[in-house]
CSV table of C-alpha atoms in Angstrom, one decimal:
chain,number,residue,atom,x,y,z
E,723,TYR,CA,-195.1,69.0,-152.1
E,724,ASP,CA,-195.2,67.3,-148.0
E,725,GLU,CA,-195.5,63.8,-149.5
E,726,THR,CA,-194.8,62.7,-146.3
E,727,ASN,CA,-198.2,64.7,-144.4
E,728,LEU,CA,-200.1,65.6,-147.8
E,729,ILE,CA,-201.5,63.8,-150.1
E,730,VAL,CA,-203.3,65.4,-153.5
E,731,SER,CA,-205.8,64.1,-155.3
E,732,GLY,CA,-207.3,65.4,-159.1
E,733,LEU,CA,-203.8,65.3,-160.8
E,734,PRO,CA,-204.0,63.0,-163.7
E,735,ASP,CA,-201.3,60.8,-164.2
E,736,THR,CA,-201.1,61.8,-168.1
E,737,VAL,CA,-200.8,64.7,-170.2
E,738,ASP,CA,-201.3,65.2,-174.0
E,739,ILE,CA,-198.4,67.0,-175.3
E,740,LYS,CA,-198.1,69.1,-178.9
E,741,ILE,CA,-194.8,70.3,-179.8
E,742,GLU,CA,-194.1,72.1,-183.4
E,743,GLY,CA,-191.7,73.4,-184.6
E,744,PRO,CA,-188.5,72.3,-187.3
E,745,VAL,CA,-188.0,68.7,-188.0
E,746,THR,CA,-184.8,68.1,-186.4
E,747,SER,CA,-186.1,69.3,-183.0
E,748,VAL,CA,-189.1,67.6,-183.3
E,749,THR,CA,-187.0,64.2,-184.1
E,750,GLN,CA,-184.4,65.0,-181.3
E,751,THR,CA,-186.9,65.5,-178.6
E,752,LYS,CA,-189.1,61.9,-179.6
E,753,LEU,CA,-186.2,60.6,-179.6
E,754,LEU,CA,-184.5,61.2,-176.7
E,755,LYS,CA,-187.4,61.3,-174.2
E,756,ASP,CA,-185.7,63.4,-171.7
E,757,TYR,CA,-188.8,66.2,-170.8
E,758,LYS,CA,-191.3,66.0,-168.5
E,759,ALA,CA,-194.6,67.6,-167.5
E,760,PHE,CA,-195.2,68.9,-163.7
E,761,VAL,CA,-197.0,70.6,-160.9
E,762,ASP,CA,-195.5,72.7,-158.0
E,763,LEU,CA,-197.4,72.7,-155.2
E,764,ASN,CA,-194.4,74.0,-153.0
E,765,SER,CA,-196.6,77.2,-152.1
E,766,LEU,CA,-199.9,75.7,-151.5
E,767,LEU,CA,-201.6,74.8,-148.3
E,768,ILE,CA,-204.4,72.2,-147.9
E,769,GLY,CA,-207.4,72.6,-149.7
E,770,GLU,CA,-208.4,73.2,-153.1
E,771,HIS,CA,-206.5,75.0,-156.3
E,772,SER,CA,-206.2,75.2,-159.3
E,773,VAL,CA,-203.2,74.7,-160.8
E,774,THR,CA,-200.8,75.1,-164.2
E,775,ILE,CA,-198.7,71.9,-165.9
E,776,GLN,CA,-195.5,73.3,-166.7
E,777,THR,CA,-193.0,71.6,-168.9
E,778,GLU,CA,-189.4,70.9,-169.0
E,779,ASN,CA,-186.4,69.7,-171.2
E,780,PHE,CA,-188.2,71.2,-174.3
E,781,SER,CA,-186.0,72.7,-177.0
E,782,GLU,CA,-186.9,76.7,-177.1
E,783,LYS,CA,-187.5,76.4,-180.6
E,784,LEU,CA,-190.4,74.0,-179.8
E,785,THR,CA,-193.8,75.6,-179.7
E,786,VAL,CA,-195.6,73.3,-176.7
E,787,THR,CA,-199.0,72.6,-175.9
E,788,VAL,CA,-200.1,70.6,-172.7
E,789,ASP,CA,-203.7,69.5,-172.4
E,790,PRO,CA,-204.9,69.7,-170.2
E,791,ARG,CA,-203.0,73.1,-169.6
E,792,ILE,CA,-204.8,73.5,-165.9
E,793,VAL,CA,-206.2,71.2,-163.7
E,794,HIS,CA,-208.2,71.5,-160.3
E,795,ILE,CA,-206.7,69.5,-157.1
E,796,THR,CA,-207.5,68.9,-153.8
E,797,ILE,CA,-204.8,69.1,-151.0
E,798,GLU,CA,-205.3,67.3,-147.7
E,799,GLU,CA,-203.6,65.4,-144.8
E,800,ARG,CA,-202.4,61.9,-145.6
E,801,VAL,CA,-204.3,59.8,-142.6
E,802,THR,CA,-203.3,56.3,-142.1
E,803,GLN,CA,-205.7,54.1,-139.9
E,804,GLU,CA,-206.5,50.8,-138.8
E,805,PHE,CA,-209.8,49.0,-140.4
E,806,ARG,CA,-211.1,45.3,-139.3
E,807,VAL,CA,-211.5,43.3,-142.3
E,808,GLU,CA,-214.6,41.3,-143.4
E,809,PRO,CA,-214.7,38.2,-145.5
E,810,GLU,CA,-217.3,37.7,-147.5
E,811,ILE,CA,-218.3,34.5,-149.6
E,812,ASN,CA,-221.6,34.1,-151.4
E,813,ASN,CA,-223.4,31.4,-150.3
E,814,ARG,CA,-224.6,29.8,-154.3
E,815,GLN,CA,-220.9,29.1,-154.1
E,816,ILE,CA,-221.5,26.5,-151.9
E,817,ALA,CA,-222.8,22.8,-153.0
E,818,ASP,CA,-226.3,22.0,-152.0
E,819,ASN,CA,-225.4,19.4,-149.9
E,820,TYR,CA,-223.6,21.8,-147.8
E,821,VAL,CA,-223.2,25.0,-145.3
E,822,LEU,CA,-220.4,26.9,-144.7
E,823,ASP,CA,-219.6,26.6,-141.1
E,824,ASN,CA,-217.0,29.6,-140.4
E,825,ILE,CA,-214.5,31.6,-142.3
E,826,GLU,CA,-211.7,33.7,-141.3
E,827,VAL,CA,-209.2,36.4,-142.1
E,828,THR,CA,-205.8,36.2,-141.7
E,829,PRO,CA,-204.8,39.1,-140.8
E,830,GLN,CA,-207.8,40.3,-139.0
E,831,ARG,CA,-207.1,44.5,-139.4
E,832,VAL,CA,-204.9,46.0,-142.1
E,833,MET,CA,-203.6,49.4,-142.0
E,834,ILE,CA,-205.6,51.6,-145.1
E,835,THR,CA,-203.7,55.4,-146.2
E,836,GLY,CA,-205.1,57.8,-147.9
E,837,ALA,CA,-206.7,61.6,-148.2
E,838,LYS,CA,-208.5,62.7,-144.6
E,839,SER,CA,-211.6,62.4,-146.6
E,840,VAL,CA,-211.2,59.4,-148.5
E,841,ILE,CA,-210.8,57.8,-145.1
E,842,ASP,CA,-213.7,59.4,-143.6
E,843,SER,CA,-215.9,57.6,-146.0
E,844,ILE,CA,-215.1,54.5,-146.1
E,845,SER,CA,-217.9,52.2,-145.0
E,846,TYR,CA,-216.2,48.5,-146.1
E,847,VAL,CA,-213.2,46.6,-146.2
E,848,LYS,CA,-213.6,43.1,-147.4
E,849,ALA,CA,-212.2,40.2,-149.4
E,850,SER,CA,-213.7,38.1,-151.2
E,851,VAL,CA,-213.9,34.2,-151.5
E,852,LYS,CA,-213.6,32.9,-155.2
E,853,ALA,CA,-214.2,29.6,-156.5
E,854,ASP,CA,-215.2,28.5,-159.6
E,855,GLU,CA,-217.0,25.7,-158.7
E,856,SER,CA,-219.3,24.3,-155.7
E,857,ILE,CA,-217.0,24.3,-152.4
E,858,GLN,CA,-217.7,20.7,-151.0
E,859,GLU,CA,-214.2,21.2,-148.6
E,860,SER,CA,-212.6,22.9,-146.6
E,861,PHE,CA,-209.6,25.5,-148.1
E,862,LYS,CA,-207.9,28.4,-147.6
E,863,GLN,CA,-207.4,31.1,-150.2
E,864,GLU,CA,-205.4,34.7,-150.6
E,865,SER,CA,-207.7,36.9,-151.7
E,866,ASN,CA,-207.1,41.0,-151.8
E,867,VAL,CA,-208.1,43.4,-149.9
E,868,VAL,CA,-211.3,46.0,-151.2
E,869,VAL,CA,-211.9,49.4,-149.7
E,870,LEU,CA,-215.7,50.8,-150.5
E,871,ASN,CA,-217.7,53.6,-149.3
E,872,LYS,CA,-221.1,53.4,-148.9
E,873,ASP,CA,-222.5,53.7,-152.5
E,874,LEU,CA,-219.7,50.5,-152.7
E,875,SER,CA,-217.5,52.4,-155.1
E,876,LYS,CA,-214.2,51.5,-154.7
E,877,LEU,CA,-211.9,53.9,-153.7
E,878,ASP,CA,-207.8,55.2,-154.2
E,879,VAL,CA,-206.3,54.5,-150.9
E,880,VAL,CA,-202.6,52.6,-150.1
E,881,ILE,CA,-203.2,49.4,-148.1
E,882,GLU,CA,-201.2,47.1,-145.7
E,883,PRO,CA,-201.2,44.1,-146.5
E,884,GLN,CA,-203.0,44.5,-149.5
E,885,ARG,CA,-203.3,40.6,-149.8
E,886,VAL,CA,-204.9,38.7,-146.6
E,887,GLU,CA,-205.4,34.3,-145.7
E,888,LEU,CA,-209.3,33.4,-146.1
E,889,SER,CA,-209.9,30.1,-143.9
E,890,VAL,CA,-213.0,29.0,-145.1
E,891,SER,CA,-214.5,25.5,-143.2
E,892,VAL,CA,-217.8,24.0,-145.0
E,893,GLN,CA,-219.7,21.1,-143.5
E,894,PRO,CA,-222.4,18.5,-144.9
E,895,TYR,CA,-226.3,20.2,-144.2
E,896,THR,CA,-228.0,18.6,-141.1
E,897,ARG,CA,-231.3,19.5,-140.1
E,898,GLU,CA,-233.4,18.5,-136.5
E,899,ILE,CA,-236.3,16.7,-137.4
E,900,PRO,CA,-239.1,15.5,-135.3
E,901,LEU,CA,-240.2,12.3,-134.6
E,902,VAL,CA,-243.1,10.5,-134.7
E,903,LEU,CA,-244.5,7.0,-133.0
E,904,GLU,CA,-246.5,4.8,-135.0
E,905,THR,CA,-247.6,0.9,-134.4
E,906,THR,CA,-248.1,-2.3,-136.3
E,907,GLY,CA,-249.4,-5.3,-135.1
E,908,ALA,CA,-251.1,-6.1,-132.4
E,909,THR,CA,-255.4,-7.4,-132.8
E,910,GLU,CA,-258.0,-4.7,-131.7
E,911,GLU,CA,-258.3,-7.0,-128.7
E,912,SER,CA,-255.2,-6.1,-127.8
E,913,GLU,CA,-255.3,-4.3,-124.6
E,914,ILE,CA,-252.0,-2.0,-125.3
E,915,ASN,CA,-252.5,1.5,-127.3
E,916,ILE,CA,-250.8,4.3,-128.3
E,917,ASN,CA,-250.9,6.2,-124.7
E,918,ASP,CA,-249.1,3.4,-123.3
E,919,LEU,CA,-246.1,4.3,-125.4
E,920,THR,CA,-243.6,7.9,-125.1
E,921,LEU,CA,-240.7,8.1,-127.3
E,922,LEU,CA,-237.6,9.5,-125.5
E,923,GLN,CA,-236.2,11.4,-127.5
E,924,ASN,CA,-238.2,14.2,-129.9
E,925,THR,CA,-236.1,14.6,-132.3
E,926,VAL,CA,-233.5,13.2,-134.7
E,927,GLU,CA,-230.8,14.8,-136.7
E,928,LEU,CA,-230.4,14.1,-140.1
E,929,THR,CA,-228.0,15.1,-143.0
E,930,GLY,CA,-228.4,15.1,-146.6
E,931,ALA,CA,-230.0,17.2,-149.6
E,932,LYS,CA,-231.2,20.8,-148.5
E,933,GLN,CA,-234.0,20.6,-150.8
E,934,ILE,CA,-234.7,17.6,-149.5
E,935,LEU,CA,-234.4,18.0,-145.6
E,936,ASP,CA,-236.2,21.2,-145.8
E,937,ALA,CA,-239.2,19.5,-146.8
E,938,LEU,CA,-239.7,17.1,-144.5
E,939,THR,CA,-241.6,17.5,-141.9
E,940,GLU,CA,-241.4,14.5,-139.6
E,941,VAL,CA,-239.4,11.2,-139.3
E,942,VAL,CA,-241.5,7.8,-138.5
E,943,ALA,CA,-240.5,5.4,-135.3
E,944,GLN,CA,-242.4,2.4,-136.0
E,945,ILE,CA,-242.9,0.1,-133.3
E,946,ASP,CA,-244.1,-3.2,-133.5
E,947,LEU,CA,-247.1,-3.9,-130.5
E,948,ASP,CA,-246.5,-7.7,-131.1
E,949,SER,CA,-243.1,-7.6,-130.0
E,950,ILE,CA,-243.8,-5.9,-126.7
E,951,THR,CA,-244.5,-8.5,-123.3
E,952,SER,CA,-243.8,-6.2,-120.6
E,953,SER,CA,-243.4,-3.0,-119.4
E,954,GLY,CA,-240.4,-1.2,-120.2
E,955,GLU,CA,-238.0,0.5,-122.6
E,956,TYR,CA,-237.5,-1.0,-126.5
E,957,GLU,CA,-235.1,0.3,-129.1
E,958,VAL,CA,-236.6,0.9,-132.3
E,959,THR,CA,-234.9,1.1,-135.4
E,960,LEU,CA,-235.1,4.2,-137.5
E,961,LEU,CA,-235.4,3.8,-141.9
E,962,LEU,CA,-233.4,6.5,-143.4
E,963,PRO,CA,-235.8,8.5,-145.7
E,964,GLU,CA,-235.1,8.8,-149.4
E,965,GLY,CA,-232.5,11.2,-150.4
E,966,VAL,CA,-231.5,11.3,-146.6
E,967,THR,CA,-227.1,10.3,-146.3
E,968,LYS,CA,-226.8,10.2,-142.5
E,969,LEU,CA,-228.8,9.5,-139.5
E,970,LYS,CA,-227.3,10.7,-136.4
E,971,ASP,CA,-229.1,8.0,-134.2
E,972,ASP,CA,-229.7,5.0,-136.0
E,973,ALA,CA,-232.4,3.8,-133.1
E,974,VAL,CA,-234.6,5.6,-130.3
E,975,LEU,CA,-235.9,4.4,-127.6
E,976,VAL,CA,-239.8,4.0,-126.8
E,977,GLU,CA,-241.0,4.0,-123.4
E,978,VAL,CA,-243.7,1.2,-122.8
E,979,VAL,CA,-245.9,1.3,-119.6
E,980,LEU,CA,-248.6,-1.5,-119.3
E,981,PRO,CA,-251.6,-1.0,-117.5
E,982,ASN,CA,-251.0,-3.2,-114.0
E,983,THR,CA,-247.8,-4.0,-114.5
E,984,THR,CA,-244.0,-2.1,-113.3
E,985,THR,CA,-241.8,-0.4,-115.5
E,986,ASP,CA,-238.8,-2.8,-116.3
E,987,THR,CA,-235.6,-1.4,-117.3
E,988,GLU,CA,-234.6,-4.0,-120.0
E,989,SER,CA,-233.8,-2.6,-123.8
E,990,VAL,CA,-235.2,-4.3,-126.7
E,991,THR,CA,-234.3,-4.2,-130.0
E,992,THR,CA,-237.7,-4.1,-132.7
E,993,ASN,CA,-238.2,-4.7,-136.5
E,994,PRO,CA,-240.0,-1.5,-138.1
E,995,ASN,CA,-240.7,-4.0,-140.6
E,996,ALA,CA,-242.3,-6.7,-139.1
E,997,ASP,CA,-245.7,-7.5,-140.3
């Protein structure tokens, strides 16, 4: 048939053939193996057909039985179409302290050839990341392209190229956590109160285990009122919460405006652990 423009589906790759006859003819046929089974589709048009499997090069002395003898096939237009490849990764493959930053596929598009009805049924063209251990660093790997229909059944098509390169980028897990200001020191007679203090940033970025960061609701910035002598900006060092590996900002600024004073721009570092 016209293999350039048409494609046949439903034809089995193999058939079972039983031969009966004189011992010498059976033995010779088994040894030579120059026989074949085929179907002639030259006269058939596009559509569904029932065809008889024919045989060739068997001795006339043999009785030849083919199973199956008749098969149902479909002749369709051969179609080649370009599809975008969707890279895929199971997030459970990524280590707890990391998140997927980006995943890219090269080339991004592939050519797929098959029967028109099969091409029309394509819903997904995927390339999946394979990882045996928890992913903690960026890497590249080759992956087979898989073509699926809407039921996630694999389709019989020709893919060019069959393999693509996946570039996976991961980074440590980070989260923005609200800052809360607390005070220590000063006596009840002190004229300084919390209303005189203002944090100059509302959040801080933390890096660490996802389970721990997701459970955090706030990070405390603690300022010692005994260290305040005038209005101005004071630098407060933040303590690293347990289970957190990194703070983007080790310290934050607190603006102090005391009653009946002017604001001073001088920055002073205070110790949050001071009594």
